[in-house]
PDB file of C-alpha atoms in Angstrom:
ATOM      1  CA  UNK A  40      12.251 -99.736   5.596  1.00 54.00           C
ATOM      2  CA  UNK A  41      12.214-103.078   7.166  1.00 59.00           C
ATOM      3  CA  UNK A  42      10.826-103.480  10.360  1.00 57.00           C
ATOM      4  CA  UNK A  43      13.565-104.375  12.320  1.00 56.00           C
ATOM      5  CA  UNK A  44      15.162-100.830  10.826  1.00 58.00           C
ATOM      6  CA  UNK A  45      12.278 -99.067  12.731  1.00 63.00           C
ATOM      7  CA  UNK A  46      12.936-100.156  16.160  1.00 68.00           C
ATOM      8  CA  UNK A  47      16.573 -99.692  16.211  1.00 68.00           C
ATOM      9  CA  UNK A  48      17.984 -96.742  18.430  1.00 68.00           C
ATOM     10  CA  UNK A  49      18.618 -93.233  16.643  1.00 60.00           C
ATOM     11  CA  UNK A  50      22.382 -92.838  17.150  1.00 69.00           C
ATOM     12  CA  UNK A  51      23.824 -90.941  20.076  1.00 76.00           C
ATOM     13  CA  UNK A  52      24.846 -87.711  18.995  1.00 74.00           C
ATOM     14  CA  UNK A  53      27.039 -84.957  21.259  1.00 77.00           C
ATOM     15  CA  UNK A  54      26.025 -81.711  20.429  1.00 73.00           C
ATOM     16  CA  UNK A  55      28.156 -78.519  22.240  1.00 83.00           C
ATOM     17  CA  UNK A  56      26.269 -76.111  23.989  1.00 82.00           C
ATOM     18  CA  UNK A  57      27.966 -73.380  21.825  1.00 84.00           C
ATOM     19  CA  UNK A  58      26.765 -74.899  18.535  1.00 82.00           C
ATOM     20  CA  UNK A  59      22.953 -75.173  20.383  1.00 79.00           C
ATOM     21  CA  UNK A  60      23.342 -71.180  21.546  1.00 79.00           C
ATOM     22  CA  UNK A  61      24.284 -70.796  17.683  1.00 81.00           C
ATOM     23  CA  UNK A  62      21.775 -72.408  16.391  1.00 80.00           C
ATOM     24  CA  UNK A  63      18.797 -70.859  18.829  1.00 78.00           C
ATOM     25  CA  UNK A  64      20.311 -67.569  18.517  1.00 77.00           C
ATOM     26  CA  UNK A  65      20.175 -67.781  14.604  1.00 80.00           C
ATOM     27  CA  UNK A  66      16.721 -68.651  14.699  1.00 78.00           C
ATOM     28  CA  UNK A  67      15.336 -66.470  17.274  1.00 80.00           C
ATOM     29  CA  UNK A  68      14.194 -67.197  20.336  1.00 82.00           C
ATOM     30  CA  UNK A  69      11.184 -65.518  22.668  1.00 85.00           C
ATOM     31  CA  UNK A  70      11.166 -66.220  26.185  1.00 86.00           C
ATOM     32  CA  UNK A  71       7.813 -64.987  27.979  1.00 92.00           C
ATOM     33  CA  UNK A  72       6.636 -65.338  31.872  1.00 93.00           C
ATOM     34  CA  UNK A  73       4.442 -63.716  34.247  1.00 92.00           C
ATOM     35  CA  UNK A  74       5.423 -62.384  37.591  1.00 92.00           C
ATOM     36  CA  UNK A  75       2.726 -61.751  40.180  1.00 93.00           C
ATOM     37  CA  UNK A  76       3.401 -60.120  43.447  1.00 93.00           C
ATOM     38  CA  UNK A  77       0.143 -61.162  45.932  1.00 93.00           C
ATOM     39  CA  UNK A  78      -1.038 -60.791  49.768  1.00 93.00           C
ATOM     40  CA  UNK A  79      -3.515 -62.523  50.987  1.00 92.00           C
ATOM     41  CA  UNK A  80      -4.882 -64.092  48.093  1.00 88.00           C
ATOM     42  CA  UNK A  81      -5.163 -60.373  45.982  1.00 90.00           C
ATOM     43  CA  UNK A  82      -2.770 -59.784  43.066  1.00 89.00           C
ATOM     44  CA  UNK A  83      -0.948 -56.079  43.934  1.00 93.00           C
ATOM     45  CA  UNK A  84       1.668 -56.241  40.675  1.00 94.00           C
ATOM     46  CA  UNK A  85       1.416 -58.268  37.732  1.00 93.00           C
ATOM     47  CA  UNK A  86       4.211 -58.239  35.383  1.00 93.00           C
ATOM     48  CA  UNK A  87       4.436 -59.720  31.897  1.00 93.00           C
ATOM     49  CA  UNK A  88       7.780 -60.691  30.077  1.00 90.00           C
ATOM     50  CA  UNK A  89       8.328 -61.134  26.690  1.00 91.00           C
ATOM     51  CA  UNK A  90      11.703 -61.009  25.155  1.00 88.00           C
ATOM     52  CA  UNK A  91      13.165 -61.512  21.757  1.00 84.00           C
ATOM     53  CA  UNK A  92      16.865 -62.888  21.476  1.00 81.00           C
ATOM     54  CA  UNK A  93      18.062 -63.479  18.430  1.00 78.00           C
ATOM     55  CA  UNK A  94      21.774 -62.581  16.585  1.00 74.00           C
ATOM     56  CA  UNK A  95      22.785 -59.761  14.420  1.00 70.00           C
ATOM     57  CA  UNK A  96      24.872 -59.634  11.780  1.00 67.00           C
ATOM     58  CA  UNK A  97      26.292 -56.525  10.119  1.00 55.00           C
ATOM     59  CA  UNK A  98      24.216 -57.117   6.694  1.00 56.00           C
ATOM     60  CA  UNK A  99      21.557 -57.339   9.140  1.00 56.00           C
ATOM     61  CA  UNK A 100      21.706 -54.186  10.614  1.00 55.00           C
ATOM     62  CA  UNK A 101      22.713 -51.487   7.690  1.00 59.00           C
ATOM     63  CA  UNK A 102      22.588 -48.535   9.611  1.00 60.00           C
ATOM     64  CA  UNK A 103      24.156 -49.903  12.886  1.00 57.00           C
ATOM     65  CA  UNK A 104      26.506 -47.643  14.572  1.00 59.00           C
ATOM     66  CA  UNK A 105      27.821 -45.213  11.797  1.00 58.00           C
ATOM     67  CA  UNK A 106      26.677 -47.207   8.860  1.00 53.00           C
ATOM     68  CA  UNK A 107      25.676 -45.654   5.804  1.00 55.00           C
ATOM     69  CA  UNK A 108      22.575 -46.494   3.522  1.00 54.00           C
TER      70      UNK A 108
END
């Protein structure tokens, strides 16, 4: 790699928010986040999140609704 080749721009590429979904989703993804309801300074509810989203496919999921072993 020449040097000139290093400091040129990566092309510009378009990617579709249904191929980025598609690719997250295929992956997995896990969204977390904290919630805390306070007064004055003291914490009254304190709520974690954590959630795992991800895609299923049917050899995935054997047994899904009705399947048999």
């Amino acid at each position: 790699m020449t040097p000139t080749e290093r400091h040129e721009p990566l092309p510009t590429r378009q990617v579709a928010l249904v191929d980025l979904l598609d690719r997250l989703l295929a992956g997995g993804v896990v969204i977390t986040g904290d919630v805390v309801l306070s007064i004055a300074d003291i914490d009254l509810v304190r709520i974690s999140l954590r959630a795992l989203i991800t895609s299923v496919t049917a050899s995935d999921a054997p047994f899904a609704l009705g399947g048999r072993p």
